[in-house]
Structures are given as C-alpha cells and as structure tokens.
Amino acid sequence: MFLLSAAYKISTNLGFLEPKIIYRNRNEFQGKTETMLTFYFKQNFWAGGLYRFNYGPAFYGGFKISQQFKAGYAYEISPGGQSASINGIHEMFLSYQFAKKKSFGH
C-alpha cells in the first residue's frame, strides 16, 4: 500500500481549519484520492467533511472526553449506482491514547 497526504493548519479566533488531501494506492484497487476539511474548535471538538473522488461525500465530528479518551461519529453517503437498500454508512468510534505524543526533534 502506498499513502501520500498533505495538510495545512490555518489558525482562527475559535480554533483552526485543516484542509487535507490524501492519495491511497493498493495492488487490489486503483488509486483513490480524497479531500478533507476539518474545523477544530478550541482543541476539544471537531467537525468536517470529505469527498472521495469516484465515490462520494462523508461528514464527521467528535469531541475530547478527557486527555486520553475521544469519541466521534461519521456518516458516509452511499455512492451512486449502489443498491437502493443502502442508505449510507454510520460509524461511531471511541479512542484511547496510551502515551503522550512525541514531537519531532525531541
């Protein structure tokens, strides 16, 4: 698998915006590109959307429960041409950070 991504943080009065582009390529499928835009509100909440080319859009959000725990939700709209019985994909997550992140050069 090959993954290439680029992002940039833009500071605002309430937090920051992060536009991102990701390209993934695997032997099993043709390369996929997605663009994302996430707004982080005071480092405790985030919300955003993404678009996967030749697939469709998704929306997501989440919040910090504590320093180690985070929770979130995402909704992926079914791509065109899929079965009418698929109304989209709902995802929920709960994450735990075991160790403090290390910064580069330290």
Short mmCIF file of C-alpha atoms in Angstrom, two decimals:
data_model
loop_
_atom_site.label_atom_id
_atom_site.label_comp_id
_atom_site.label_asym_id
_atom_site.label_seq_id
_atom_site.Cartn_x
_atom_site.Cartn_y
_atom_site.Cartn_z
CA MET A 1 0.00 0.00 0.00
CA PHE A 2 1.14 3.50 -0.82
CA LEU A 3 -0.23 6.54 1.03
CA LEU A 4 0.57 10.18 0.37
CA SER A 5 -1.03 13.05 2.28
CA ALA A 6 -0.61 16.80 2.67
CA ALA A 7 -2.29 19.10 5.19
CA TYR A 8 -2.07 22.69 6.36
CA LYS A 9 -3.35 24.25 9.61
CA ILE A 10 -4.99 27.68 9.40
CA SER A 11 -5.46 29.45 12.75
CA THR A 12 -8.72 31.25 13.53
CA ASN A 13 -10.07 33.02 16.63
CA LEU A 14 -12.05 29.91 17.67
CA GLY A 15 -9.61 27.16 16.72
CA PHE A 16 -8.14 26.11 13.40
CA LEU A 17 -9.08 24.77 9.98
CA GLU A 18 -7.18 21.91 8.42
CA PRO A 19 -7.57 21.21 4.70
CA LYS A 20 -6.03 17.88 3.68
CA ILE A 21 -5.61 15.77 0.56
CA ILE A 22 -4.89 12.04 0.66
CA TYR A 23 -3.92 9.64 -2.12
CA ARG A 24 -4.03 5.86 -1.48
CA ASN A 25 -2.94 3.12 -3.84
CA ARG A 26 -3.07 -0.65 -3.32
CA ASN A 27 -2.43 -3.57 -5.62
CA GLU A 28 -6.08 -4.67 -5.23
CA PHE A 29 -7.67 -1.42 -6.44
CA GLN A 30 -7.00 1.67 -8.47
CA GLY A 31 -5.61 4.71 -6.66
CA LYS A 32 -8.13 6.79 -4.67
CA THR A 33 -7.96 10.48 -3.84
CA GLU A 34 -9.92 12.25 -1.12
CA THR A 35 -10.05 15.83 0.09
CA MET A 36 -10.98 16.79 3.64
CA LEU A 37 -11.72 19.96 5.57
CA THR A 38 -11.81 19.76 9.37
CA PHE A 39 -12.53 22.54 11.86
CA TYR A 40 -11.04 22.04 15.34
CA PHE A 41 -12.84 24.15 17.96
CA LYS A 42 -10.57 25.01 20.92
CA GLN A 43 -8.90 21.56 20.67
CA ASN A 44 -11.95 19.89 22.27
CA PHE A 45 -14.39 19.46 19.35
CA TRP A 46 -14.00 18.88 15.63
CA ALA A 47 -16.30 18.64 12.63
CA GLY A 48 -15.73 18.33 8.95
CA GLY A 49 -16.43 16.78 5.62
CA LEU A 50 -14.61 14.89 2.96
CA TYR A 51 -15.08 13.89 -0.62
CA ARG A 52 -13.71 10.66 -2.11
CA PHE A 53 -13.37 11.04 -5.87
CA ASN A 54 -15.42 8.47 -7.81
CA TYR A 55 -17.19 7.52 -4.57
CA GLY A 56 -18.89 10.37 -2.71
CA PRO A 57 -19.03 12.61 0.37
CA ALA A 58 -18.86 11.91 4.11
CA PHE A 59 -19.32 14.07 7.21
CA TYR A 60 -17.81 13.59 10.67
CA GLY A 61 -17.41 15.13 14.10
CA GLY A 62 -16.13 14.32 17.53
CA PHE A 63 -15.07 15.57 20.91
CA LYS A 64 -12.50 15.02 23.64
CA ILE A 65 -13.90 13.24 26.69
CA SER A 66 -10.63 13.55 28.64
CA GLN A 67 -6.91 13.83 27.85
CA GLN A 68 -6.85 10.15 26.78
CA PHE A 69 -10.41 9.47 25.50
CA LYS A 70 -12.06 10.77 22.32
CA ALA A 71 -15.41 9.89 20.74
CA GLY A 72 -16.85 10.63 17.33
CA TYR A 73 -19.34 9.89 14.60
CA ALA A 74 -19.16 9.77 10.80
CA TYR A 75 -21.77 9.40 8.08
CA GLU A 76 -20.81 8.27 4.60
CA ILE A 77 -23.36 8.88 1.83
CA SER A 78 -23.89 5.86 -0.42
CA PRO A 79 -22.21 6.22 -3.79
CA GLY A 80 -24.35 6.44 -6.92
CA GLY A 81 -25.09 3.12 -8.55
CA GLN A 82 -25.16 1.18 -5.28
CA SER A 83 -28.16 -0.83 -4.15
CA ALA A 84 -31.16 1.30 -3.14
CA SER A 85 -31.28 -0.63 0.15
CA ILE A 86 -28.02 1.01 1.27
CA ASN A 87 -28.86 4.38 2.83
CA GLY A 88 -25.34 5.28 3.84
CA ILE A 89 -22.87 4.12 6.43
CA HIS A 90 -22.91 5.25 10.04
CA GLU A 91 -19.69 4.92 12.07
CA MET A 92 -19.05 5.66 15.74
CA PHE A 93 -15.70 5.48 17.46
CA LEU A 94 -14.13 5.64 20.88
CA SER A 95 -10.35 6.03 21.09
CA TYR A 96 -7.84 5.87 23.90
CA GLN A 97 -4.34 7.37 23.73
CA PHE A 98 -1.91 5.20 25.73
CA ALA A 99 1.10 7.54 25.73
CA LYS A 100 1.73 11.23 25.23
CA LYS A 101 2.57 12.15 21.64
CA LYS A 102 6.22 12.92 20.99
CA SER A 103 7.06 15.96 18.91
CA PHE A 104 9.67 15.92 16.16
CA GLY A 105 13.22 16.68 17.26
CA HIS A 106 12.69 15.81 20.94
#
